[in-house]
Coordinates of C-alpha atoms and ligand atoms in Angstrom, one line a residue:
M1 CA -101.3 187.6 55.4
A2 CA -100.9 192.1 56.5
R3 CA -98.0 192.1 53.5
S4 CA -95.3 194.8 53.7
F5 CA -91.9 195.0 52.3
A6 CA -88.9 196.7 53.7
H7 CA -88.6 200.3 53.6
R8 CA -85.8 200.9 52.0
L9 CA -87.7 200.0 48.6
A10 CA -90.9 202.3 49.8
G11 CA -91.1 205.4 46.6
L12 CA -88.9 203.2 44.7
P13 CA -89.8 203.4 40.9
A14 CA -89.4 200.9 38.2
P15 CA -87.1 202.4 36.0
A16 CA -89.0 204.2 33.3
T17 CA -86.6 201.7 30.7
I18 CA -88.7 199.1 32.2
E19 CA -92.4 200.2 32.1
M20 CA -91.6 201.3 28.2
A21 CA -90.6 198.0 27.9
R22 CA -93.7 196.6 30.0
R23 CA -95.8 199.2 27.3
A24 CA -94.3 197.8 24.8
R25 CA -95.2 194.3 25.6
M26 CA -99.1 195.0 25.8
L27 CA -99.7 196.8 22.8
R28 CA -98.0 193.4 20.8
A29 CA -99.7 190.9 23.5
E30 CA -103.6 193.0 21.1
G31 CA -101.8 192.7 17.6
K32 CA -100.7 196.0 17.1
P33 CA -97.4 196.1 15.5
V34 CA -94.4 197.9 17.8
I35 CA -90.7 198.3 17.1
S36 CA -89.0 200.0 20.0
L37 CA -85.9 202.0 20.5
A38 CA -85.9 201.7 24.2
L39 CA -83.5 199.5 24.9
G40 CA -79.8 198.9 25.8
E41 CA -79.4 196.6 23.8
P42 CA -77.1 195.8 20.7
D43 CA -78.2 193.9 17.9
F44 CA -75.8 192.4 17.0
P45 CA -74.4 188.7 18.0
T46 CA -71.6 188.1 20.0
P47 CA -69.4 186.6 18.7
A48 CA -68.7 183.1 17.3
A49 CA -65.0 182.2 18.9
V50 CA -66.6 184.1 22.1
I51 CA -69.7 181.5 22.0
E52 CA -67.2 178.9 21.0
A53 CA -65.0 179.6 24.5
A54 CA -67.5 179.3 26.0
N55 CA -68.5 175.6 24.9
Q56 CA -64.7 174.4 25.4
A57 CA -64.9 175.5 29.0
A58 CA -68.1 173.5 29.5
L59 CA -66.9 170.8 28.1
A60 CA -64.0 171.2 29.4
G61 CA -65.5 170.2 33.4
Q62 CA -65.9 174.4 33.8
T63 CA -69.6 174.0 35.8
K64 CA -68.1 174.7 39.2
Y65 CA -68.4 177.9 41.7
P66 CA -66.0 179.7 41.1
P67 CA -64.4 182.1 43.0
V68 CA -67.3 185.2 44.0
D69 CA -64.6 187.6 42.7
G70 CA -64.2 186.3 39.6
T71 CA -61.8 183.4 37.9
P72 CA -57.7 183.2 37.7
A73 CA -58.1 182.9 34.0
L74 CA -60.2 186.2 34.0
K75 CA -59.0 188.3 36.1
E76 CA -56.4 188.0 34.2
A77 CA -57.7 189.1 31.2
V78 CA -58.8 191.6 32.8
A79 CA -55.0 193.1 34.2
R80 CA -54.5 193.0 31.0
K81 CA -57.4 194.8 29.4
L82 CA -56.9 197.2 32.2
L83 CA -53.8 197.8 30.9
R84 CA -53.8 198.2 27.3
D85 CA -57.1 200.1 27.4
N86 CA -56.5 202.0 30.2
A87 CA -52.6 202.6 30.9
L88 CA -53.8 201.0 34.4
T89 CA -51.7 198.2 36.2
Y90 CA -53.7 196.4 38.5
T91 CA -53.3 193.4 41.0
S92 CA -55.4 190.4 41.2
D93 CA -56.6 191.7 44.8
E94 CA -58.1 194.1 42.9
I95 CA -60.3 193.3 40.5
M96 CA -63.0 191.7 41.3
V97 CA -66.0 190.4 38.2
S98 CA -69.5 190.6 39.5
N99 CA -73.0 190.1 37.3
G100 CA -72.9 192.5 35.2
G101 CA -71.2 196.1 35.3
K102 CA -74.9 197.2 37.5
Q103 CA -73.8 193.7 40.5
V104 CA -70.4 196.1 40.4
I105 CA -72.2 198.5 41.5
F106 CA -74.9 197.6 43.8
N107 CA -71.4 195.5 45.7
A108 CA -70.0 199.4 46.6
F109 CA -72.9 201.1 47.2
M110 CA -74.1 198.1 49.3
A111 CA -70.3 197.8 50.9
T112 CA -70.2 201.8 52.0
L113 CA -73.4 204.0 51.4
N114 CA -75.4 204.6 55.4
E115 CA -78.2 205.6 55.5
G116 CA -79.0 209.8 54.9
D117 CA -75.2 209.5 53.1
E118 CA -75.4 211.7 49.5
V119 CA -74.6 209.9 45.9
V120 CA -74.1 212.6 43.7
V121 CA -74.9 211.9 39.8
P122 CA -74.2 213.9 36.9
T123 CA -77.8 214.4 34.9
P124 CA -79.0 212.7 33.1
Y125 CA -77.7 209.9 33.8
W126 CA -78.2 205.6 33.1
V127 CA -80.9 205.2 35.8
S128 CA -79.3 202.7 37.1
Y129 CA -77.4 204.7 40.1
P130 CA -79.8 206.9 42.4
L131 CA -81.5 203.8 42.4
I132 CA -79.0 201.4 43.7
A133 CA -77.7 204.5 45.9
R134 CA -81.5 205.0 47.7
M135 CA -82.2 201.2 48.0
F136 CA -79.0 201.8 50.4
G137 CA -79.5 204.2 52.4
G138 CA -78.1 206.8 50.6
V139 CA -79.7 210.3 48.8
P140 CA -78.8 211.2 45.1
V141 CA -77.8 214.5 44.7
Y142 CA -78.0 215.5 41.1
A143 CA -75.0 218.1 38.8
P144 CA -76.8 219.2 35.7
C145 CA -74.9 218.3 32.7
R146 CA -76.3 221.1 29.4
E147 CA -76.6 220.7 26.7
E148 CA -75.0 224.2 26.0
D149 CA -71.6 222.2 27.2
G150 CA -71.9 219.0 25.5
F151 CA -73.3 217.2 27.6
R152 CA -70.3 216.6 30.0
L153 CA -69.5 217.2 33.4
N154 CA -68.5 221.0 34.4
A155 CA -66.2 221.3 37.6
Q156 CA -67.4 224.1 38.8
V157 CA -71.2 222.2 38.7
L158 CA -69.6 219.2 40.7
A159 CA -68.1 221.6 43.2
Q160 CA -71.4 222.7 44.0
A161 CA -73.2 219.7 44.0
I162 CA -70.4 218.4 46.8
T163 CA -70.9 218.3 50.6
P164 CA -69.4 217.0 53.4
R165 CA -72.2 214.3 53.8
T166 CA -71.1 213.1 50.0
R167 CA -69.9 209.5 50.0
W168 CA -69.8 209.2 46.0
V169 CA -69.2 211.1 43.2
V170 CA -70.3 209.1 39.7
L171 CA -68.9 209.6 36.1
N172 CA -69.6 207.5 33.3
F173 CA -68.3 208.9 29.7
P174 CA -69.4 208.1 27.1
N175 CA -72.5 208.7 29.1
N176 CA -76.1 206.9 28.7
P177 CA -77.8 208.9 27.2
T178 CA -76.9 211.9 26.1
G179 CA -73.9 209.8 24.0
A180 CA -71.4 213.3 26.0
V181 CA -67.5 212.3 26.3
C182 CA -65.7 214.4 29.0
S183 CA -61.5 215.3 27.1
K184 CA -58.8 215.1 29.1
A185 CA -58.9 218.5 30.1
D186 CA -62.4 218.0 31.4
I187 CA -61.2 215.0 33.5
E188 CA -58.4 216.2 34.7
A189 CA -60.7 219.4 35.9
V190 CA -62.9 217.4 37.8
A191 CA -59.9 215.7 39.5
E192 CA -58.8 219.2 40.4
V193 CA -62.6 219.4 42.4
L194 CA -61.9 215.8 43.8
R195 CA -58.4 216.5 45.0
Q196 CA -61.1 218.5 47.5
H197 CA -62.9 215.9 49.1
P198 CA -60.4 213.5 50.0
D199 CA -62.9 211.3 51.5
V200 CA -65.3 210.3 48.2
W201 CA -65.7 207.9 46.1
I202 CA -65.3 208.4 42.7
L203 CA -66.8 205.7 40.7
S204 CA -65.8 205.6 37.1
D205 CA -68.4 203.9 34.9
E206 CA -66.3 203.1 31.5
I207 CA -68.8 200.7 29.6
Y208 CA -69.3 202.7 26.3
E209 CA -65.3 203.3 26.6
H210 CA -65.2 201.4 23.2
L211 CA -67.8 203.4 21.4
V212 CA -66.2 206.6 20.4
F213 CA -66.8 208.0 16.8
D214 CA -65.2 210.9 14.8
G215 CA -61.8 211.0 17.1
A216 CA -63.4 210.9 20.3
Q217 CA -61.3 209.0 22.8
A218 CA -62.1 208.1 26.5
F219 CA -60.5 208.3 29.3
S220 CA -60.0 206.9 33.0
I221 CA -60.0 209.4 35.6
A222 CA -57.5 206.4 38.3
A223 CA -54.9 207.1 35.1
V224 CA -55.2 210.9 33.7
A225 CA -55.2 211.3 37.6
S226 CA -53.1 209.0 39.3
D227 CA -53.2 210.4 42.7
L228 CA -57.0 209.7 43.3
K229 CA -57.0 205.6 41.7
E230 CA -56.5 204.8 45.5
R231 CA -60.3 205.2 45.4
T232 CA -61.8 205.1 42.6
I233 CA -63.9 202.1 41.0
T234 CA -63.0 201.6 37.8
L235 CA -66.3 199.6 36.4
N236 CA -66.0 198.8 33.2
G237 CA -67.9 194.8 31.7
V238 CA -68.5 193.3 28.5
S239 CA -72.0 193.7 27.6
K240 CA -72.1 196.7 25.3
A241 CA -69.0 196.5 23.6
Y242 CA -68.7 192.4 23.2
A243 CA -72.7 192.5 22.5
M244 CA -72.9 190.0 25.9
T245 CA -76.1 191.9 27.3
G246 CA -77.5 188.6 28.3
W247 CA -73.7 186.4 29.7
R248 CA -73.9 189.4 32.3
V249 CA -70.6 189.8 33.3
G250 CA -68.8 192.9 34.6
F251 CA -66.3 193.8 35.9
A252 CA -64.1 196.4 38.1
G253 CA -60.5 197.4 39.1
G254 CA -59.8 198.9 42.8
P255 CA -58.6 199.8 46.0
K256 CA -58.0 196.1 47.7
D257 CA -59.5 197.4 50.7
L258 CA -63.0 198.4 49.0
I259 CA -62.9 195.4 46.6
A260 CA -62.4 192.6 49.6
A261 CA -65.9 194.5 50.8
M262 CA -67.4 194.4 47.7
R263 CA -66.1 190.2 47.6
G264 CA -67.8 189.9 51.1
V265 CA -71.0 191.5 50.0
Q266 CA -71.7 189.8 46.5
G267 CA -70.1 186.6 47.9
N268 CA -73.8 187.0 50.3
A269 CA -75.5 187.5 47.5
T270 CA -74.9 185.5 44.6
S271 CA -70.9 184.6 44.2
G272 CA -68.7 184.0 41.6
V273 CA -70.1 184.9 38.5
C274 CA -71.4 181.2 36.0
S275 CA -67.7 179.9 35.0
I276 CA -69.2 179.2 31.3
A277 CA -69.7 183.3 31.1
Q278 CA -66.7 184.1 33.0
A279 CA -64.9 181.7 30.7
A280 CA -66.7 183.7 27.5
A281 CA -65.4 187.1 28.7
A282 CA -62.3 186.2 29.3
A283 CA -62.1 185.0 25.4
A284 CA -63.9 188.3 24.7
L285 CA -61.2 190.9 26.0
D286 CA -58.3 188.7 24.5
G287 CA -59.8 188.0 21.3
P288 CA -59.5 190.1 18.4
T289 CA -60.1 194.2 18.4
D290 CA -61.9 194.5 15.1
L291 CA -64.8 193.6 15.7
V292 CA -65.2 196.0 18.1
R293 CA -64.5 199.0 16.2
D294 CA -66.7 197.3 13.1
M295 CA -69.6 197.2 15.9
A296 CA -68.7 200.6 16.6
Q297 CA -68.5 202.2 13.3
T298 CA -72.0 200.6 13.0
Y299 CA -73.3 202.4 15.5
S300 CA -71.5 205.7 14.2
R301 CA -73.0 205.9 11.6
R302 CA -76.8 205.1 12.1
R303 CA -76.0 207.9 15.0
K304 CA -75.7 210.1 11.8
M305 CA -78.2 209.1 10.0
V306 CA -80.7 209.1 13.3
V307 CA -79.3 212.6 14.4
E308 CA -79.7 214.2 10.2
A309 CA -83.0 212.7 10.9
L310 CA -84.1 214.4 13.3
R311 CA -83.1 217.2 12.8
A312 CA -85.1 218.0 10.0
I313 CA -88.1 217.9 12.3
P314 CA -89.1 220.7 12.7
G315 CA -89.6 221.0 16.8
L316 CA -86.5 218.7 17.8
T317 CA -83.3 220.0 18.3
C318 CA -80.7 216.9 18.4
A319 CA -76.6 216.8 20.5
M320 CA -74.8 214.7 17.5
P321 CA -73.9 212.4 20.5
E322 CA -69.9 211.7 20.4
G323 CA -70.0 208.1 21.7
A324 CA -72.8 205.7 22.8
F325 CA -75.3 204.3 20.9
Y326 CA -78.3 206.5 21.7
A327 CA -79.6 209.9 19.9
Y328 CA -80.7 212.3 22.4
P329 CA -83.2 215.1 20.8
G330 CA -84.8 217.3 23.3
I331 CA -89.0 217.8 22.5
A332 CA -89.2 221.7 23.8
G333 CA -91.2 222.8 20.8
C334 CA -94.1 219.6 21.4
L335 CA -95.1 220.3 24.5
G336 CA -97.8 222.5 24.9
R337 CA -99.8 221.1 21.6
T338 CA -102.3 218.0 21.1
T339 CA -101.6 214.5 19.1
A340 CA -104.0 213.4 16.1
G341 CA -105.0 210.9 18.5
G342 CA -106.0 213.4 20.8
A343 CA -103.5 213.4 23.8
R344 CA -102.2 216.6 25.5
I345 CA -97.8 216.3 25.7
E346 CA -96.6 218.4 28.6
S347 CA -94.2 216.9 28.8
D348 CA -91.3 214.3 27.3
H349 CA -93.3 211.4 29.6
D350 CA -96.7 212.1 27.1
F351 CA -94.8 212.4 24.5
A352 CA -93.5 209.4 25.1
V353 CA -96.7 207.3 25.9
A354 CA -98.5 209.3 23.1
F355 CA -95.8 208.2 20.7
L356 CA -95.8 204.8 21.7
E357 CA -100.1 204.5 21.8
E358 CA -100.1 205.8 18.1
E359 CA -97.3 205.4 15.9
G360 CA -96.3 201.8 17.6
V361 CA -92.2 203.0 18.5
A362 CA -91.6 201.9 22.2
T363 CA -88.3 205.4 23.6
V364 CA -87.5 206.5 26.9
P365 CA -88.2 209.9 28.0
G366 CA -85.6 212.2 29.1
S367 CA -87.4 212.7 32.8
A368 CA -86.8 209.0 33.6
F369 CA -82.5 209.6 33.0
G370 CA -82.9 212.7 34.7
L371 CA -83.4 216.0 32.3
S372 CA -86.5 216.4 30.5
P373 CA -88.1 217.0 27.9
Y374 CA -86.1 215.3 26.3
L375 CA -86.3 211.4 24.6
R376 CA -83.5 209.0 24.4
L377 CA -83.9 206.7 21.3
S378 CA -81.6 203.6 21.5
C379 CA -79.4 203.1 18.0
A380 CA -78.6 199.6 18.5
T381 CA -81.3 198.8 16.1
S382 CA -80.8 198.0 12.6
D383 CA -80.8 201.0 10.2
A384 CA -84.5 199.6 8.2
V385 CA -85.9 199.8 11.9
L386 CA -84.5 203.2 12.8
Q387 CA -85.7 204.4 9.8
Q388 CA -89.0 203.7 10.1
A389 CA -88.9 204.8 13.8
C390 CA -87.9 208.1 12.5
A391 CA -90.8 208.3 9.4
S392 CA -93.3 207.5 12.4
L393 CA -91.1 210.3 14.3
A394 CA -91.8 212.8 11.4
R395 CA -95.4 211.9 10.9
F396 CA -96.1 212.4 15.0
V397 CA -94.6 215.6 15.5
Q398 CA -96.1 216.9 12.1
N399 CA -99.2 215.5 13.3
L400 CA -99.1 217.8 16.1
R401 CA -101.9 220.9 16.7
Ligands
PLP501 C1 -73.8 203.4 31.7 C2 -74.1 201.5 32.1 N1 -73.2 201.2 33.2 C3 -73.5 200.0 33.3 C4 -74.5 199.2 32.4 C5 -74.7 198.0 33.3 O1 -74.6 197.0 32.0 P1 -74.4 195.3 32.5 O2 -74.9 195.0 33.7 O3 -74.8 194.7 31.4 O4 -73.0 194.9 33.0 C6 -75.4 199.8 31.2 C7 -76.4 199.1 30.8 O5 -77.5 199.3 30.4 C8 -75.1 201.2 31.0 O6 -76.3 201.8 30.2

């Protein structure tokens, strides 16, 4: 059989996050000890009360096909959450529940993009925005967020990236991978640019909103600039804040017509999210907030510990993230050098591969996120693992010739 696959998949790279995880698995299979700072996944267990709510839902017979756009109970909990945390009012037909925040993006782009439509993505970015856009014929256009600007989005840079073909602008603050958090003034400036482009949709990915440190605060553009709410998808989910990555529950608030179109997409793909997971997510959103606060404090402490260790390594630089759970050190000072194992470091990809092979620590190169030469280290793991990884990194860099 002559095998061929859809054109829309041509040239789509596997996300480097997954590629690094694959290399780490191969090394482990060879019996080598490997630690991983590659995945953005909380190391905490899902709160017990949330698991209990799932248990109760299953026992109570909530085991049938749920509505495509979410159970009434979860949609009500989402509406309460968006009002409480974001000062945003959404009615039931303006809310949709999906299989993770990822499916929200998939639904939104599939429902709106035509061949050649541009999607403005600030760099560095979470790997999935450009990849999903490209699956639907979209063309990612990048708006660089520079380290000198604290990796925040500069409104002028955004203005330059928008063209008559722009269909979407993606915002993700607190940001994966840098942890940058845009101030209210930053968001207001971005909103002013977007007002000049009334045909552009806005995707505001707020999945790390609760993980903010040192007094930083996350803002929803739909609340800061309420005139833009009618063309904004406010994306969130339970994966990061409630340590629920495996439950696959994300949600969106947005205008009725777009939510209806997204419901149409999802209805023909996965239908409604697992009813038991939805009951769990509702319990998480309505549950006590101190658990989230405690986890955020732990991430904050670990981030400081890691950043201080990284800054002490000659050849590395590292901005202090204000949110999320990653560190994003610059490795420019290591380029053009050779590792103890004889590998030449010409890029952050070379660095990440050699670091994994020689020290057994998996990280993700900045090239995966559209800004080099950097590395992303996830701090969502134990202090002991983080300390070991930082010691390995110090040794690896010290041994460069
Ligand atoms: C910025 C950002 N948005 C969305 C997601 C999607 O998360 P999920 O699909 O688990 O809700 C992730 C996960 O890594 C992320 O980092």
